[in-house]
PDB file of C-alpha atoms and ligand atoms in Angstrom:
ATOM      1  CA  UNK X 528      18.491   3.547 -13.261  1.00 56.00           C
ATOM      2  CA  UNK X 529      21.291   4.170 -11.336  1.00 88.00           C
ATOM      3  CA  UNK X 530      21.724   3.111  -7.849  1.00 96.00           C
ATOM      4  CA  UNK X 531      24.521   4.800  -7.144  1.00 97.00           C
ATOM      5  CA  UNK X 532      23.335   8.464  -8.342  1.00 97.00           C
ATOM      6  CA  UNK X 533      19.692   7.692  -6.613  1.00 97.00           C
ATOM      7  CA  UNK X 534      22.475   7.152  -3.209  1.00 98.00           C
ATOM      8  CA  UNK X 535      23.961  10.349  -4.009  1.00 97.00           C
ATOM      9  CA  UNK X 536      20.403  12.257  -3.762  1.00 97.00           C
ATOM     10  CA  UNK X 537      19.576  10.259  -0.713  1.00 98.00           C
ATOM     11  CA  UNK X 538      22.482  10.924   1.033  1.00 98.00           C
ATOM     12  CA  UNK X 539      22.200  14.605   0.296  1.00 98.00           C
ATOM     13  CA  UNK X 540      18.920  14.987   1.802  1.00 98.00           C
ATOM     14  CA  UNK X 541      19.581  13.569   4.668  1.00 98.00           C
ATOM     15  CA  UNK X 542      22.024  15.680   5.432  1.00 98.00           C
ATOM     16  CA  UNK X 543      19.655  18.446   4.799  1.00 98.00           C
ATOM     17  CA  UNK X 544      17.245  16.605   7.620  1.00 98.00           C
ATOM     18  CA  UNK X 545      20.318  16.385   9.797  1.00 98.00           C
ATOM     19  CA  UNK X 546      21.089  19.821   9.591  1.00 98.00           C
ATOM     20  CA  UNK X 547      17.565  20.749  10.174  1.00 97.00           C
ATOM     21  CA  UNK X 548      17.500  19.135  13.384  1.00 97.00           C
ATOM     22  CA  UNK X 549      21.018  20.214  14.501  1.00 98.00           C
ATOM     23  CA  UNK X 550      22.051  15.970  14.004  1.00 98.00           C
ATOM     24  CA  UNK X 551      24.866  14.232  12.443  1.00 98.00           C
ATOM     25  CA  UNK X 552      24.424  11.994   9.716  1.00 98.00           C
ATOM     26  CA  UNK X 553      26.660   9.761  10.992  1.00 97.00           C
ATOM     27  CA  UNK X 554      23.547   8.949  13.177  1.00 97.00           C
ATOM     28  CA  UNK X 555      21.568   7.758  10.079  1.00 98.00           C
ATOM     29  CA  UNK X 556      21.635   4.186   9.310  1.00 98.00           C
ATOM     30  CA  UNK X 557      20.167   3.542   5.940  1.00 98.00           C
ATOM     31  CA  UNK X 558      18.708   0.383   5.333  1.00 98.00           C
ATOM     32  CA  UNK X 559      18.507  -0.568   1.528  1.00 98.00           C
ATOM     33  CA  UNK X 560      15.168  -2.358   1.122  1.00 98.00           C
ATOM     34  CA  UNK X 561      15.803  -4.995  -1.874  1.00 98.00           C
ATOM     35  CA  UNK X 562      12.222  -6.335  -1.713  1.00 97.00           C
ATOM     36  CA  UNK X 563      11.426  -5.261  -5.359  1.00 96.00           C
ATOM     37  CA  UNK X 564      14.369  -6.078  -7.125  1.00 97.00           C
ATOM     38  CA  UNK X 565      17.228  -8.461  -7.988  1.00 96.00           C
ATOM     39  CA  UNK X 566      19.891  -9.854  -6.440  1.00 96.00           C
ATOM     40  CA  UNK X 567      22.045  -7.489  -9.265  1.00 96.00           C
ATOM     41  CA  UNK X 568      20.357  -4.175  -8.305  1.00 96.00           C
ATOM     42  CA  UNK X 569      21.168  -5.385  -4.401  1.00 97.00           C
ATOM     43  CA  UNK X 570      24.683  -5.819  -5.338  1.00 97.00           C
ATOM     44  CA  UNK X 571      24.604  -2.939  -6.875  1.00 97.00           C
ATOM     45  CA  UNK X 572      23.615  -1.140  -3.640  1.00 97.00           C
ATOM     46  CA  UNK X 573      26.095  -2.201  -1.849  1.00 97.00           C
ATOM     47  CA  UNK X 574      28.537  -1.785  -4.421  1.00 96.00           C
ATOM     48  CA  UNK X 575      27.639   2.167  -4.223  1.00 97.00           C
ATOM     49  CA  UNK X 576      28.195   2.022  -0.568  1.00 97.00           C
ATOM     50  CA  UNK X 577      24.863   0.802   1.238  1.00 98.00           C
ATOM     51  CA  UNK X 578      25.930  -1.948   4.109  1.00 98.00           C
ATOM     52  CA  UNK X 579      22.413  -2.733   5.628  1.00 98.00           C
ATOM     53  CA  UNK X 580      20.231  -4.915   3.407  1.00 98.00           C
ATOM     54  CA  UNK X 581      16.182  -5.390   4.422  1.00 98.00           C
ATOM     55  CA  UNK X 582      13.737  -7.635   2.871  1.00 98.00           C
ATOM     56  CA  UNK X 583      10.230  -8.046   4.452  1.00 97.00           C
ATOM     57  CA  UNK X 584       9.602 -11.915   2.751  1.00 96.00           C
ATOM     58  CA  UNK X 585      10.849 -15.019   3.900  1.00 95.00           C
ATOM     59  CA  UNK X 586      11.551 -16.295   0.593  1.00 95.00           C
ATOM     60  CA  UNK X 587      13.459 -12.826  -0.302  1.00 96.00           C
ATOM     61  CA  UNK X 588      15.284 -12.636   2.714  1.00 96.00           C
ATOM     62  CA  UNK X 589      16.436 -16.157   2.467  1.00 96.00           C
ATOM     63  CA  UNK X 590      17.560 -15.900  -1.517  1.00 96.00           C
ATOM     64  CA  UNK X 591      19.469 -12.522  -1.070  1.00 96.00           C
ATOM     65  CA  UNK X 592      21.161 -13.616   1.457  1.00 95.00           C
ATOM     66  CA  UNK X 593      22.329 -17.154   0.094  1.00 94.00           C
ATOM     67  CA  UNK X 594      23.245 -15.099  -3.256  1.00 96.00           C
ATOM     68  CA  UNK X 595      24.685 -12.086  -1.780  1.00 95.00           C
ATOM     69  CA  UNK X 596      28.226 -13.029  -0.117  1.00 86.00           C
ATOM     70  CA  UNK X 597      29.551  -9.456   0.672  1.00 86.00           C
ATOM     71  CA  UNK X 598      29.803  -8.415   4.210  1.00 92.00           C
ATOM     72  CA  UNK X 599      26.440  -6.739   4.937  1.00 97.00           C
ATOM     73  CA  UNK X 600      23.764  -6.470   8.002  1.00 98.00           C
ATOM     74  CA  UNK X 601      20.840  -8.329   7.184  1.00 98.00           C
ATOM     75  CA  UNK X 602      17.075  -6.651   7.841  1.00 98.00           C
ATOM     76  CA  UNK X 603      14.077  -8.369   8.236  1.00 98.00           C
ATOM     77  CA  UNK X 604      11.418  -6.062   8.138  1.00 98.00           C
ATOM     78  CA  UNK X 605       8.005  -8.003   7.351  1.00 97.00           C
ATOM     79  CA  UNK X 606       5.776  -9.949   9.710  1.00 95.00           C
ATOM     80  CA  UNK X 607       7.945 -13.247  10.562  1.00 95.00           C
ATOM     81  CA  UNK X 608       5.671 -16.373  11.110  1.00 95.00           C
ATOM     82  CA  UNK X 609       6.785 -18.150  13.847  1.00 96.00           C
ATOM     83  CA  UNK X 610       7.161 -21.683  12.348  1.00 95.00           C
ATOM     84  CA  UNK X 611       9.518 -19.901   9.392  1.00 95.00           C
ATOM     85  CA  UNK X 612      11.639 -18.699  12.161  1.00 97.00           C
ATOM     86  CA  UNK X 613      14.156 -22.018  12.459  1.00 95.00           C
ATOM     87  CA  UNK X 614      14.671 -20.971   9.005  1.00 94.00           C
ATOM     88  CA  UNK X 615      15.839 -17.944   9.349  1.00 93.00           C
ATOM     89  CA  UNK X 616      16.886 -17.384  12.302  1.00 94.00           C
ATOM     90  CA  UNK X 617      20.834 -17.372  12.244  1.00 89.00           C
ATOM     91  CA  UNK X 618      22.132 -14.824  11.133  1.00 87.00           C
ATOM     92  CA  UNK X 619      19.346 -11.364  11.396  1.00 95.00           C
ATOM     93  CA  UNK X 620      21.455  -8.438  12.231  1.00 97.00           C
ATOM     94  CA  UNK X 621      18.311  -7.166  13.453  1.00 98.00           C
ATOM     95  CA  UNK X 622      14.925  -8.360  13.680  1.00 98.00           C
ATOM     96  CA  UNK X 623      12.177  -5.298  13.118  1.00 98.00           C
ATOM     97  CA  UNK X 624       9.254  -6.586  13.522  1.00 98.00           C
ATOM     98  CA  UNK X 625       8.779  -8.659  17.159  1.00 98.00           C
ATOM     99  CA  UNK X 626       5.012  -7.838  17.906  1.00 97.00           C
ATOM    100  CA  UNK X 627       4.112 -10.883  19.717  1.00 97.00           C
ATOM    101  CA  UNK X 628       5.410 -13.246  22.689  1.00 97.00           C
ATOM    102  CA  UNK X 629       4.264 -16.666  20.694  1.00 97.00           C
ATOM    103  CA  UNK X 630       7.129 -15.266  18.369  1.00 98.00           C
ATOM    104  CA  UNK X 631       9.631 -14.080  21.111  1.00 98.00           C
ATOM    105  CA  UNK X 632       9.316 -17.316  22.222  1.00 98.00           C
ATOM    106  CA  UNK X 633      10.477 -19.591  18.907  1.00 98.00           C
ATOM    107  CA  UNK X 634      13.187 -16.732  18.364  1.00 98.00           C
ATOM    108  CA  UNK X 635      14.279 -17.396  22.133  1.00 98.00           C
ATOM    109  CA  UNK X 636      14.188 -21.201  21.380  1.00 97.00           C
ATOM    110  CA  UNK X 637      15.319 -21.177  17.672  1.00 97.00           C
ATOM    111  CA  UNK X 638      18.782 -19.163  18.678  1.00 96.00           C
ATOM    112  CA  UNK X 639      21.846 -19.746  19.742  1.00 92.00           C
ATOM    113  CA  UNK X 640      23.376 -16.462  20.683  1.00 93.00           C
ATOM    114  CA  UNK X 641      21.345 -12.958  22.153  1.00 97.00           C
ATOM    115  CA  UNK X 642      19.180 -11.747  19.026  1.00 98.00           C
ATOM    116  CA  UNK X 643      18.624  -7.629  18.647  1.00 98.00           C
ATOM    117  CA  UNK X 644      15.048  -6.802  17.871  1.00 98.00           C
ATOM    118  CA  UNK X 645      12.681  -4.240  17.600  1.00 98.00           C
ATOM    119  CA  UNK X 646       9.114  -3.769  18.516  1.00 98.00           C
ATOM    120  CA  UNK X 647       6.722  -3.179  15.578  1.00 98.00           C
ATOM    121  CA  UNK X 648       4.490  -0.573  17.250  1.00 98.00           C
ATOM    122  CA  UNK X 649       1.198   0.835  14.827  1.00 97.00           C
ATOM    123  CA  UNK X 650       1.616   4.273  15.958  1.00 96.00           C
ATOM    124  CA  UNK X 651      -1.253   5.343  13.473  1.00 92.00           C
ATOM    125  CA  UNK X 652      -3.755   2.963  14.899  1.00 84.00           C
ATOM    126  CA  UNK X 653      -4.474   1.528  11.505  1.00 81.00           C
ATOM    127  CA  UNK X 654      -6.552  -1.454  11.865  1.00 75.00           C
ATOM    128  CA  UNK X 655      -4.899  -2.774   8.428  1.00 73.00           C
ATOM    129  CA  UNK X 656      -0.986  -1.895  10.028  1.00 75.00           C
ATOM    130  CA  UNK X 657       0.842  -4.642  11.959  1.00 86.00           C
ATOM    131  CA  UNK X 658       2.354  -4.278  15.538  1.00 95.00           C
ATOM    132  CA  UNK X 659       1.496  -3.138  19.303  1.00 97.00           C
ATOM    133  CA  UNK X 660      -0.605  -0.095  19.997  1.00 96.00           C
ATOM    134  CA  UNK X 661       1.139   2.161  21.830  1.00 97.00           C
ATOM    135  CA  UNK X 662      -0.464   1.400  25.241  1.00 96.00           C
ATOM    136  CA  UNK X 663       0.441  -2.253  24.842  1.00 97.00           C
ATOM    137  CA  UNK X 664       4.315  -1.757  23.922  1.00 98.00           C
ATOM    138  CA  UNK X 665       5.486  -1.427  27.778  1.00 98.00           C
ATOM    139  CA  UNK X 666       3.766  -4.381  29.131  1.00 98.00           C
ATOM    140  CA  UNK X 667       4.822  -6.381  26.139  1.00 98.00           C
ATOM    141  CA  UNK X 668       8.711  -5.767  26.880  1.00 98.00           C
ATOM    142  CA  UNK X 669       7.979  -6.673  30.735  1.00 98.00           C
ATOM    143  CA  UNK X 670       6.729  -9.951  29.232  1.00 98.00           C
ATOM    144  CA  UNK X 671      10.016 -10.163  27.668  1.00 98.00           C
ATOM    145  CA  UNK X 672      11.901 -10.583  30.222  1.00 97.00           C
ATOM    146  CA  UNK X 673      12.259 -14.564  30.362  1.00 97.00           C
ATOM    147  CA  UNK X 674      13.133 -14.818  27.077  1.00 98.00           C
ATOM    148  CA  UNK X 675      16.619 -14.716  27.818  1.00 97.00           C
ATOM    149  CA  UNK X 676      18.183 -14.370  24.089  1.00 98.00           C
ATOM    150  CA  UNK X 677      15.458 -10.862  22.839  1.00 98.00           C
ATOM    151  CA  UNK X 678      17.138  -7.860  23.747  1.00 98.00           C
ATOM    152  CA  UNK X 679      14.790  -5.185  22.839  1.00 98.00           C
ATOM    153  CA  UNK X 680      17.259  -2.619  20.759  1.00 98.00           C
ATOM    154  CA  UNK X 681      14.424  -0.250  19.672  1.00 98.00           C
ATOM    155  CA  UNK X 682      11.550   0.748  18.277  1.00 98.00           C
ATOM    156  CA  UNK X 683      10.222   0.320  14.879  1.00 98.00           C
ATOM    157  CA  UNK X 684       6.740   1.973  12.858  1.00 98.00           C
ATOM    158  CA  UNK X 685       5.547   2.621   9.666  1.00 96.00           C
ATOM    159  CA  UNK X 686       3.594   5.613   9.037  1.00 94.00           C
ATOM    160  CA  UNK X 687       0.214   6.013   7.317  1.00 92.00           C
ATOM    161  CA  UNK X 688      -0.185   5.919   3.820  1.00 89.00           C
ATOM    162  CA  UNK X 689      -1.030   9.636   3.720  1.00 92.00           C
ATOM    163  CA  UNK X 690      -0.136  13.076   2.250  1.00 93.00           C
ATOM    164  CA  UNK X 691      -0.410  14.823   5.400  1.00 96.00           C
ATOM    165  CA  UNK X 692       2.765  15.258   6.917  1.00 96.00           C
ATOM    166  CA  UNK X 693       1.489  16.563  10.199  1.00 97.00           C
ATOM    167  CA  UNK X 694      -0.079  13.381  10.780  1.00 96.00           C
ATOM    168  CA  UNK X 695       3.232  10.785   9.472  1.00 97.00           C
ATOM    169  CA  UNK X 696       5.346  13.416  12.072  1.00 98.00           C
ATOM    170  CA  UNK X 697       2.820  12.914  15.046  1.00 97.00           C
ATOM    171  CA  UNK X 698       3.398   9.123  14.347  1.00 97.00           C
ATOM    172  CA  UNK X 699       7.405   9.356  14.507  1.00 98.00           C
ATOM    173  CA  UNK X 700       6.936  11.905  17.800  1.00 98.00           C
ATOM    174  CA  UNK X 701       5.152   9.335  19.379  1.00 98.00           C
ATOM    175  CA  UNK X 702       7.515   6.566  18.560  1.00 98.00           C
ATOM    176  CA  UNK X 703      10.452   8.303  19.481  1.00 98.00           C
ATOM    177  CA  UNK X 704       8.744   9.546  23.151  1.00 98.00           C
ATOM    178  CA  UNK X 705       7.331   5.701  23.713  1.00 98.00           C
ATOM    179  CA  UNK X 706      11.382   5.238  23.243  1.00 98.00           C
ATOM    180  CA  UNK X 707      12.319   7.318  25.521  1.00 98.00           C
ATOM    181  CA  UNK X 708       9.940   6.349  27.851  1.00 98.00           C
ATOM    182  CA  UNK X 709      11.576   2.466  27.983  1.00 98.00           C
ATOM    183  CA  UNK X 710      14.665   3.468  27.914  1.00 97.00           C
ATOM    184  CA  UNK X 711      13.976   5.169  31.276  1.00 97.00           C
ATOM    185  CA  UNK X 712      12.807   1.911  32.777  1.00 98.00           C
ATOM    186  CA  UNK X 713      16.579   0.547  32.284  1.00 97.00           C
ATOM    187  CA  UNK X 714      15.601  -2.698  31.849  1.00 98.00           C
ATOM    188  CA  UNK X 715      18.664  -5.193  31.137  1.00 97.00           C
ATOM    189  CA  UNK X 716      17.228  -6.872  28.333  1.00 98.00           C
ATOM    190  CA  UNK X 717      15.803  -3.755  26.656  1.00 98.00           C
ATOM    191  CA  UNK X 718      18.633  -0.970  25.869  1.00 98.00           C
ATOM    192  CA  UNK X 719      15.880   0.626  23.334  1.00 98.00           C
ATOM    193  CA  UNK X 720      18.405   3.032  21.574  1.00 97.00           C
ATOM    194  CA  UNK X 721      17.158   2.407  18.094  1.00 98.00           C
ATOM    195  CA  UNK X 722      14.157   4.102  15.978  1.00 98.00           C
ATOM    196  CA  UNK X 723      13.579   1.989  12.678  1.00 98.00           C
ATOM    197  CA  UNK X 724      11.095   4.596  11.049  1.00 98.00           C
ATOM    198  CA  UNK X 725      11.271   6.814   7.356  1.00 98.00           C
ATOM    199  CA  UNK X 726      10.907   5.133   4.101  1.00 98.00           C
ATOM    200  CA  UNK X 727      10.994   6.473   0.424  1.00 97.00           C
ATOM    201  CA  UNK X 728       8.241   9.065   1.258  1.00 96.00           C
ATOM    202  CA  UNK X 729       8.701  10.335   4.576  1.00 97.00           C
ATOM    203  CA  UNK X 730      12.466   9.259   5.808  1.00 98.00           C
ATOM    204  CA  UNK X 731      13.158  13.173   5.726  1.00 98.00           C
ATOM    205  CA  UNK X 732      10.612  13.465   8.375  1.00 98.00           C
ATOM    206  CA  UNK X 733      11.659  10.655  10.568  1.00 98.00           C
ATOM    207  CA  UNK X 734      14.953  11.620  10.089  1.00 98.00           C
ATOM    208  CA  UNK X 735      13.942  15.562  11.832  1.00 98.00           C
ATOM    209  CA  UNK X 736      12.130  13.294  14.388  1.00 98.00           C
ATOM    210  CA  UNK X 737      14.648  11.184  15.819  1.00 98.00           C
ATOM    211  CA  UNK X 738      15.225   8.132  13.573  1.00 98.00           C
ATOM    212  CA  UNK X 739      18.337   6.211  13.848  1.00 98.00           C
ATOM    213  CA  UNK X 740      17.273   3.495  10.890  1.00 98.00           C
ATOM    214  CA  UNK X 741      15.897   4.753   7.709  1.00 98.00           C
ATOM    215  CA  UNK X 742      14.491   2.031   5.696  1.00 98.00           C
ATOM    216  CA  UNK X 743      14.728   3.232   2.047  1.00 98.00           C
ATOM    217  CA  UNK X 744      13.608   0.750  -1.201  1.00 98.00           C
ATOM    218  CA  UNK X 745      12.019   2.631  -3.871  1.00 97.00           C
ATOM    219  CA  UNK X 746      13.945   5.803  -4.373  1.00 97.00           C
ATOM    220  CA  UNK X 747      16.852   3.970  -3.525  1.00 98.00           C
ATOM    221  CA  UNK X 748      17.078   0.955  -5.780  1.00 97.00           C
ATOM    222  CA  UNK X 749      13.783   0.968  -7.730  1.00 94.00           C
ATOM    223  CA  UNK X 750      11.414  -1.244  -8.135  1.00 94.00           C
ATOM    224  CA  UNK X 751      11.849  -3.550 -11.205  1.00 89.00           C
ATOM    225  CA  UNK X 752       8.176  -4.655 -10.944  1.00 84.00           C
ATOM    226  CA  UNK X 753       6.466  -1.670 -12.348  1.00 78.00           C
TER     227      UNK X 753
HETATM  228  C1  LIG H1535       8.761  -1.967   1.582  1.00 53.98           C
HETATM  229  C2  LIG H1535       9.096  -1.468   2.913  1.00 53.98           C
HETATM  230  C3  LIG H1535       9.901  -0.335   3.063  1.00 53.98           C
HETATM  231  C4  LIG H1535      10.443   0.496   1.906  1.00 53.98           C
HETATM  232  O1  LIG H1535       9.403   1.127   1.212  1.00 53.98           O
HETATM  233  P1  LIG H1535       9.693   2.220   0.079  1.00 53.98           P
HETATM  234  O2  LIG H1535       8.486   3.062   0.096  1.00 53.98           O
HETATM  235  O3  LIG H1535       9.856   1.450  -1.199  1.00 53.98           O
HETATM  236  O4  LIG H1535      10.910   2.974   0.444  1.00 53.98           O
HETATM  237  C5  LIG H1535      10.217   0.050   4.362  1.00 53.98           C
HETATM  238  N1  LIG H1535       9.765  -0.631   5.438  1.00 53.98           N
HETATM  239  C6  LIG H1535       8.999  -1.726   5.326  1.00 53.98           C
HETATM  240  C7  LIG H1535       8.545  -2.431   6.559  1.00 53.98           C
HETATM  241  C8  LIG H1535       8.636  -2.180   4.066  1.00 53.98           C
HETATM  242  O5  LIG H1535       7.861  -3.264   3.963  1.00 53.98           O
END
C-alpha cells in the first residue's frame, strides 16, 4: 500500500469538503494517526508530506517519537494516565484528550513551558466514549484557570460508531457551537480556536462542520495488523 497515493485521495476529498462549505483547505490540519503501524509506514507519511503525527498509546507515542527524528508535531490522542504523564510530557505539540483536573494538574506540575490542549468532550453521550458531557465542558475550563501552564486551544470528539451520518454531523455541530460558545467567554487561558474531530470514516463530515484537525489513520497509512 501506498501512503503517498492513499495522501493523494485524502487530500482530494478534502478539498471537495472545503469547497462544499465555501472553506480553504489550508484550514485543514491532518493528523496522521500511526497507531497501527510501523515506525517505516510513519516515515513514510511524512515522507509523502504529512507533518502532524498522533498516537493514542503511551508506549506508541513514546517509540515513534524516539525513532522518528524528522521535524514533525507530535499528537497524543488516547486517554493519558496521569502518573505516565512525567513521561511524556516534554515535548506534545498538542495534548487532545484533557478530560479531567487530577490530570490538568500533573500536566501543570510535570511542565516546564505553557502546554496546548484540548478538551475531550463525548458529544454522543456514549457511556463507553471518554471525555466531558457537554454540560460539564464550561465549568471544567473555569476550573482551569489555576493551572497556570493548560491553555485550552480547542475542542476535541469522536463520533459514534454509526452509519448514520445525521447523527456523526449533529455530534460535530454541537462541538463546534460548545466552541464557539468558550471562545465568547475570552478567557486568557482558553483561546479555543481548534476542533480536533473527523477520522477515516467521517473526516468529510467534520471537515463541512467546522473541523480544523482531522485525525486520519486507516485510510491514510493502513493498518498492518489486519
Ligand atoms: C485511532 C484513532 C483515530 C484514527 O482512526 P481511523 O478510523 O483509523 O482513521 C482518530 N482519533 C482517535 C482518538 C483514535 O484513537
Amino acid at each position: 500500500m501506498e501512503v503517498e497515493a492513499n495522501l493523494k485521495v485524502l487530500q482530494s476529498k478534502i478539498n471537495e469538503a472545503c469547497a462544499k462549505a465555501n472553506r480553504s483547505p489550508n484550514e485543514i490540519k491532518v493528523i496522521a494517526v500511526t497507531k497501527y503501524v510501523s515506525v517505516a509506514r510513519a516515515v513514510e507519511a511524512i515522507e509523502a508530506g504529512i507533518e502532524d503525527i498522533g498516537e493514542n498509546r503511551l508506549e506508541g507515542f513514546l517509540n515513534k517519537r524516539e525513532a522518528i527524528n524528522k521535524n514533525v508535531n507530535w499528537h497524543f490522542i488516547g486517554t493519558l494516565q496521569s502518573r505516565k504523564v512525567k513521561e511524556i510530557i516534554e515535548n506534545i505539540d498538542l495534548i487532545h484528550s484533557l478530560d479531567r483536573l487530577s490530570l490538568a494538574k500533573e500536566i501543570n506540575k510535570r511542565t516546564e513551558e505553557i502546554q496546548p490542549c484540548l478538551i475531550q468532550v463525548n458529544t454522543s453521550e456514549e457511556s463507553s466514549k471518554h471525555g466531558l458531557s457537554i454540560n460539564e465542558v464550561i465549568g471544567f475550563i473555569k476550573d482551569l484557570e489555576p493551572y497556570e501552564k493548560i491553555r485550552v486551544d480547542g475542542l476535541m470528539t469522536m463520533a459514534p460508531f454509526t452509519d448514520d451520518r445525521d447523527v456523526i454531523r449533529e455530534c460535530f455541530q454541537k462541538l463546534h457551537s460548545l466552541r464557539d460558545e468558550i471562545k465568547q467567554l475570552n478567557l486568557p487561558h482558553a483561546p479555543c480556536h481548534f476542533l480536533s474531530m473527523g477520522m477515516s470514516n467521517d473526516y468529510d463530515i467534520a471537515i463541512e462542520e467546522g473541523a480544523t484537525h482531522i485525525r486520519v489513520g486507516t485510510s491514510l497509512v493502513g493498518n498492518e495488523n489486519d
